[in-house]
Short mmCIF file of N, CA, C and O in Angstrom, two decimals:
data_model
loop_
_atom_site.label_atom_id
_atom_site.label_comp_id
_atom_site.label_asym_id
_atom_site.label_seq_id
_atom_site.Cartn_x
_atom_site.Cartn_y
_atom_site.Cartn_z
N MET A 1 9.66 16.94 4.96
CA MET A 1 10.05 16.34 3.40
C MET A 1 8.98 16.40 2.83
O MET A 1 7.37 15.94 3.03
N SER A 2 9.30 16.46 1.38
CA SER A 2 8.54 16.22 0.51
C SER A 2 9.20 15.54 -0.76
O SER A 2 10.17 15.87 -1.09
N ILE A 3 8.22 14.50 -1.11
CA ILE A 3 8.52 13.52 -2.34
C ILE A 3 8.22 14.17 -3.81
O ILE A 3 7.08 15.24 -3.86
N GLY A 4 9.04 13.97 -4.69
CA GLY A 4 9.07 14.48 -5.87
C GLY A 4 7.61 14.17 -6.59
O GLY A 4 6.78 13.42 -6.30
N ASP A 5 7.51 14.91 -7.80
CA ASP A 5 6.50 14.90 -8.87
C ASP A 5 5.65 13.47 -8.96
O ASP A 5 4.75 12.84 -9.63
N GLY A 6 7.25 12.66 -9.56
CA GLY A 6 6.93 11.03 -9.82
C GLY A 6 5.98 10.27 -8.65
O GLY A 6 5.38 9.64 -9.31
N HIS A 7 6.25 10.56 -7.29
CA HIS A 7 5.33 10.01 -6.54
C HIS A 7 3.98 10.38 -6.56
O HIS A 7 3.33 9.41 -6.22
N SER A 8 3.95 11.37 -6.64
CA SER A 8 2.63 12.05 -6.72
C SER A 8 1.89 11.26 -7.74
O SER A 8 0.35 11.67 -8.01
N LYS A 9 2.56 11.59 -9.07
CA LYS A 9 1.71 10.83 -10.41
C LYS A 9 1.19 9.33 -9.83
O LYS A 9 0.07 8.98 -10.39
N MET A 10 2.27 8.77 -9.01
CA MET A 10 2.03 7.22 -9.00
C MET A 10 0.75 7.18 -7.75
O MET A 10 -0.24 6.47 -8.67
N ALA A 11 0.43 8.23 -7.14
CA ALA A 11 -0.58 8.11 -5.98
C ALA A 11 -1.55 8.74 -7.05
O ALA A 11 -3.04 7.71 -6.60
N ASP A 12 -1.63 9.22 -8.09
CA ASP A 12 -2.66 9.80 -8.24
C ASP A 12 -3.35 8.83 -9.83
O ASP A 12 -4.32 8.91 -10.16
N GLU A 13 -2.29 8.42 -10.52
CA GLU A 13 -2.81 7.93 -11.58
C GLU A 13 -2.52 6.43 -11.64
O GLU A 13 -3.38 5.49 -12.89
N TYR A 14 -2.12 5.52 -11.07
CA TYR A 14 -1.41 4.51 -11.00
C TYR A 14 -2.11 3.60 -10.21
O TYR A 14 -1.63 2.31 -9.82
N ILE A 15 -2.64 4.07 -8.70
CA ILE A 15 -2.94 3.15 -7.95
C ILE A 15 -3.54 1.74 -7.98
O ILE A 15 -3.59 0.75 -8.07
N ASP A 16 -5.00 2.32 -9.27
CA ASP A 16 -5.76 1.02 -9.30
C ASP A 16 -4.90 0.22 -10.77
O ASP A 16 -4.58 -1.12 -10.46
N LEU A 17 -3.80 0.56 -11.57
CA LEU A 17 -2.90 -0.44 -12.13
C LEU A 17 -2.10 -0.96 -11.26
O LEU A 17 -2.20 -2.24 -11.32
N LEU A 18 -1.79 -0.69 -10.06
CA LEU A 18 -0.71 -1.35 -9.20
C LEU A 18 -1.43 -2.36 -8.70
O LEU A 18 -0.77 -3.45 -8.33
N THR A 19 -2.83 -2.08 -7.89
CA THR A 19 -3.93 -2.79 -7.36
C THR A 19 -3.98 -3.94 -8.14
O THR A 19 -3.75 -5.41 -8.25
N GLY A 20 -4.46 -3.69 -9.32
CA GLY A 20 -4.49 -5.08 -10.31
C GLY A 20 -3.51 -5.81 -10.64
O GLY A 20 -3.63 -6.94 -10.80
N SER A 21 -2.08 -5.23 -10.92
CA SER A 21 -1.46 -6.09 -11.28
C SER A 21 -0.96 -7.19 -9.97
O SER A 21 -0.46 -8.13 -10.16
N LEU A 22 -0.59 -6.50 -8.75
CA LEU A 22 -0.65 -6.98 -7.82
C LEU A 22 -1.27 -8.62 -7.22
O LEU A 22 -1.41 -9.52 -7.04
N ARG A 23 -2.76 -8.24 -7.71
CA ARG A 23 -4.04 -8.94 -8.12
C ARG A 23 -3.49 -10.07 -9.09
O ARG A 23 -3.72 -11.60 -8.38
N VAL A 24 -2.94 -9.87 -10.05
CA VAL A 24 -2.57 -10.64 -11.24
C VAL A 24 -1.15 -11.66 -10.83
O VAL A 24 -1.58 -13.11 -10.42
N ALA A 25 -0.15 -11.20 -10.12
CA ALA A 25 0.73 -11.58 -9.80
C ALA A 25 0.47 -12.56 -8.54
O ALA A 25 1.25 -13.61 -8.77
N PHE A 26 -0.30 -12.08 -7.65
CA PHE A 26 -0.87 -12.93 -6.57
C PHE A 26 -1.90 -13.00 -6.06
O PHE A 26 -2.62 -12.49 -5.72
N PRO A 27 -2.67 -14.18 -7.08
CA PRO A 27 -4.22 -14.38 -6.71
C PRO A 27 -4.93 -14.16 -5.64
O PRO A 27 -6.11 -14.09 -5.48
N SER A 28 -4.07 -15.09 -4.81
CA SER A 28 -4.93 -15.23 -3.65
C SER A 28 -4.99 -13.83 -2.54
O SER A 28 -5.39 -13.47 -1.38
N LEU A 29 -4.16 -12.73 -3.11
CA LEU A 29 -4.02 -11.74 -2.09
C LEU A 29 -5.52 -10.93 -2.19
O LEU A 29 -5.83 -11.05 -3.15
N SER A 30 -5.96 -10.58 -1.24
CA SER A 30 -7.27 -9.53 -1.02
C SER A 30 -7.01 -8.42 -2.26
O SER A 30 -5.99 -7.90 -2.28
N LEU A 31 -8.29 -7.93 -2.51
CA LEU A 31 -8.51 -6.34 -2.71
C LEU A 31 -7.71 -5.22 -2.25
O LEU A 31 -6.99 -4.58 -2.89
N LYS A 32 -8.22 -5.88 -0.83
CA LYS A 32 -8.19 -4.79 0.33
C LYS A 32 -6.91 -4.71 0.63
O LYS A 32 -5.95 -3.23 0.23
N ASP A 33 -5.90 -6.25 0.38
CA ASP A 33 -4.55 -6.12 0.85
C ASP A 33 -3.62 -5.04 -0.27
O ASP A 33 -2.17 -4.62 -0.14
N ALA A 34 -4.20 -5.72 -1.93
CA ALA A 34 -3.49 -5.24 -2.80
C ALA A 34 -3.80 -3.65 -2.96
O ALA A 34 -2.35 -3.16 -3.34
N TRP A 35 -4.28 -2.91 -2.58
CA TRP A 35 -4.89 -1.33 -2.58
C TRP A 35 -3.90 -0.86 -1.46
O TRP A 35 -3.17 -0.04 -1.92
N GLY A 36 -4.03 -1.74 -0.41
CA GLY A 36 -3.20 -1.10 0.51
C GLY A 36 -1.42 -1.10 0.31
O GLY A 36 -1.04 -0.55 0.74
N LEU A 37 -1.00 -2.08 -0.38
CA LEU A 37 0.07 -2.42 -0.75
C LEU A 37 0.42 -1.00 -1.70
O LEU A 37 1.59 -0.89 -1.58
N SER A 38 -0.19 -1.14 -2.54
CA SER A 38 -0.62 -0.09 -3.70
C SER A 38 0.01 0.94 -3.13
O SER A 38 1.20 2.01 -4.06
N TRP A 39 -0.14 1.82 -1.82
CA TRP A 39 0.07 2.86 -1.22
C TRP A 39 1.08 2.99 -0.64
O TRP A 39 1.48 3.85 -0.25
N GLY A 40 1.79 1.56 -0.26
CA GLY A 40 2.62 1.75 0.66
C GLY A 40 4.30 2.54 -0.18
O GLY A 40 4.22 2.18 -1.42
N GLY A 41 5.05 3.33 0.52
CA GLY A 41 5.85 4.18 -0.11
C GLY A 41 5.40 5.62 -0.50
O GLY A 41 6.19 6.18 -0.39
N LEU A 42 4.11 5.88 -0.59
CA LEU A 42 3.53 7.05 -0.84
C LEU A 42 3.26 7.81 0.05
O LEU A 42 2.37 8.72 -0.10
N GLN A 43 3.39 7.46 1.29
CA GLN A 43 2.71 7.93 2.14
C GLN A 43 3.18 9.60 2.41
O GLN A 43 2.77 10.31 3.29
N PHE A 44 4.29 9.83 1.93
CA PHE A 44 4.85 11.06 2.02
C PHE A 44 4.35 12.28 0.66
O PHE A 44 5.05 13.39 0.85
N THR A 45 2.99 11.35 0.08
CA THR A 45 3.05 12.62 -1.10
C THR A 45 1.62 12.98 -0.73
O THR A 45 1.25 12.93 0.52
N SER A 46 1.46 14.30 -1.32
CA SER A 46 0.44 15.25 -0.94
C SER A 46 -1.08 14.79 -0.77
O SER A 46 -2.04 14.53 -0.71
N PHE A 47 -1.20 13.68 -2.07
CA PHE A 47 -1.73 12.84 -2.26
C PHE A 47 -2.42 11.84 -1.30
O PHE A 47 -3.89 11.57 -0.86
N TYR A 48 -1.60 11.17 -0.57
CA TYR A 48 -1.97 10.34 0.35
C TYR A 48 -2.26 10.99 1.44
O TYR A 48 -3.28 10.94 2.28
N LYS A 49 -1.93 12.46 1.75
CA LYS A 49 -2.79 13.14 2.83
C LYS A 49 -4.36 13.61 2.46
O LYS A 49 -5.07 14.01 3.36
N THR A 50 -4.12 14.00 1.33
CA THR A 50 -5.20 14.94 0.48
C THR A 50 -6.79 13.69 0.15
O THR A 50 -7.85 14.17 0.43
N LYS A 51 -6.50 12.72 -0.69
CA LYS A 51 -7.24 11.61 -1.04
C LYS A 51 -7.95 10.46 -0.34
O LYS A 51 -8.50 10.33 -0.47
N LEU A 52 -7.10 10.33 0.84
CA LEU A 52 -7.49 9.09 1.57
C LEU A 52 -7.98 10.27 3.26
O LEU A 52 -7.59 10.77 3.91
N SER A 53 -8.79 9.26 3.73
CA SER A 53 -9.55 9.55 4.73
C SER A 53 -8.41 9.04 5.91
O SER A 53 -7.97 8.05 5.97
N ASP A 54 -8.73 9.74 7.21
CA ASP A 54 -7.86 8.73 8.35
C ASP A 54 -7.79 7.38 8.41
O ASP A 54 -7.01 7.01 8.79
N GLY A 55 -9.20 6.79 8.69
CA GLY A 55 -9.38 5.65 8.28
C GLY A 55 -8.33 4.83 7.68
O GLY A 55 -8.22 3.72 7.70
N GLU A 56 -8.68 5.29 6.16
CA GLU A 56 -8.12 4.65 5.16
C GLU A 56 -6.45 4.80 5.24
O GLU A 56 -5.97 3.84 5.04
N ARG A 57 -5.89 5.74 5.33
CA ARG A 57 -4.71 5.84 6.07
C ARG A 57 -4.34 4.79 6.93
O ARG A 57 -3.19 4.12 6.98
N ALA A 58 -5.02 4.65 8.18
CA ALA A 58 -4.78 3.70 9.31
C ALA A 58 -4.51 2.35 8.77
O ALA A 58 -3.95 1.62 9.32
N GLU A 59 -5.52 2.30 7.70
CA GLU A 59 -5.92 0.65 7.18
C GLU A 59 -4.60 0.70 6.21
O GLU A 59 -4.20 -0.51 6.38
N ILE A 60 -4.00 1.69 5.63
CA ILE A 60 -2.91 1.07 4.63
C ILE A 60 -1.46 1.14 5.68
O ILE A 60 -0.97 -0.32 5.32
N GLU A 61 -1.64 1.52 6.46
CA GLU A 61 -0.54 1.57 7.57
C GLU A 61 -0.50 0.29 7.96
O GLU A 61 0.89 -0.83 8.03
N ASP A 62 -1.59 -0.38 8.36
CA ASP A 62 -1.61 -1.46 9.25
C ASP A 62 -1.58 -2.61 8.12
O ASP A 62 -0.55 -3.73 8.41
N ILE A 63 -2.19 -2.72 6.52
CA ILE A 63 -1.79 -3.69 5.93
C ILE A 63 -0.41 -3.84 5.49
O ILE A 63 0.25 -4.77 5.32
N ASN A 64 0.15 -2.75 5.56
CA ASN A 64 1.46 -2.96 5.07
C ASN A 64 2.42 -3.43 6.17
O ASN A 64 3.54 -4.09 6.04
N GLU A 65 2.04 -3.12 7.56
CA GLU A 65 2.93 -3.48 8.64
C GLU A 65 2.57 -4.95 8.69
O GLU A 65 3.65 -5.47 9.04
N GLN A 66 1.44 -5.56 8.37
CA GLN A 66 1.43 -7.03 8.49
C GLN A 66 2.13 -8.02 7.22
O GLN A 66 2.25 -8.93 7.65
N HIS A 67 2.50 -7.06 6.09
CA HIS A 67 2.88 -7.82 4.94
C HIS A 67 4.72 -7.66 5.18
O HIS A 67 5.67 -8.11 3.98
N LYS A 68 5.09 -7.32 6.06
CA LYS A 68 6.76 -6.57 6.22
C LYS A 68 7.10 -8.53 6.96
O LYS A 68 6.63 -8.67 7.72
N LYS A 69 8.11 -8.37 6.34
CA LYS A 69 9.21 -9.81 7.00
C LYS A 69 9.19 -9.70 8.26
O LYS A 69 9.36 -10.87 9.01
N SER A 70 9.92 -8.35 8.78
CA SER A 70 10.10 -7.99 9.82
C SER A 70 9.10 -8.05 11.13
O SER A 70 9.11 -7.91 12.41
N THR A 71 7.90 -8.24 10.70
CA THR A 71 6.73 -8.63 11.68
C THR A 71 6.70 -9.64 12.15
O THR A 71 6.75 -10.74 11.58
N SER A 72 6.08 -9.68 13.67
CA SER A 72 6.19 -10.98 14.15
C SER A 72 4.92 -12.25 12.98
O SER A 72 4.22 -11.87 12.84
N SER A 73 5.40 -13.23 13.10
CA SER A 73 4.97 -14.39 12.52
C SER A 73 3.39 -14.49 12.64
O SER A 73 2.88 -14.97 11.92
N SER A 74 3.43 -14.00 14.03
CA SER A 74 1.99 -14.18 14.86
C SER A 74 0.92 -13.29 14.16
O SER A 74 -0.41 -13.79 13.99
N LYS A 75 1.23 -12.28 13.64
CA LYS A 75 0.67 -11.30 12.91
C LYS A 75 0.88 -10.87 11.70
O LYS A 75 0.28 -10.12 11.10
N ARG A 76 1.92 -11.76 11.09
CA ARG A 76 2.23 -11.20 9.55
C ARG A 76 1.42 -12.17 8.81
O ARG A 76 0.98 -13.44 8.88
N ARG A 77 1.11 -11.65 7.07
CA ARG A 77 0.43 -12.03 6.74
C ARG A 77 1.65 -11.98 5.05
O ARG A 77 2.25 -11.13 4.88
N GLY A 78 0.99 -12.96 4.29
CA GLY A 78 2.03 -13.06 2.97
C GLY A 78 2.66 -14.53 3.09
O GLY A 78 2.94 -14.77 4.23
N VAL A 79 3.23 -14.98 2.08
CA VAL A 79 4.61 -15.56 1.97
C VAL A 79 5.93 -14.77 1.50
O VAL A 79 5.82 -13.89 0.47
N PHE A 80 6.95 -15.10 2.16
CA PHE A 80 8.15 -14.59 1.72
C PHE A 80 9.21 -15.46 1.64
O PHE A 80 8.92 -16.58 1.81
N CYS A 81 10.04 -15.24 0.83
CA CYS A 81 11.16 -15.72 0.45
C CYS A 81 12.32 -16.37 1.43
O CYS A 81 12.26 -15.15 2.40
N GLU A 82 12.59 -17.19 1.56
CA GLU A 82 13.65 -17.15 2.58
C GLU A 82 15.16 -17.35 1.80
O GLU A 82 15.55 -17.37 0.90
#
């Protein structure tokens, strides 16, 4: 599956902006978590595979999993609306 150019542009040009915006909106969110969440949804872009190391991709996947409401509450991070 290939994601269109819009997602590649997001991955290439907007990760830092997204990371900063998340930190403004959620001041208690760590820089690492904001960065990982910014990459969420971009895992099928070419930039995800070429710009990031295997370790970074694993870290991003772990961060995104921890912030899902469906994740077990013992492993979940963040605050969710009820």
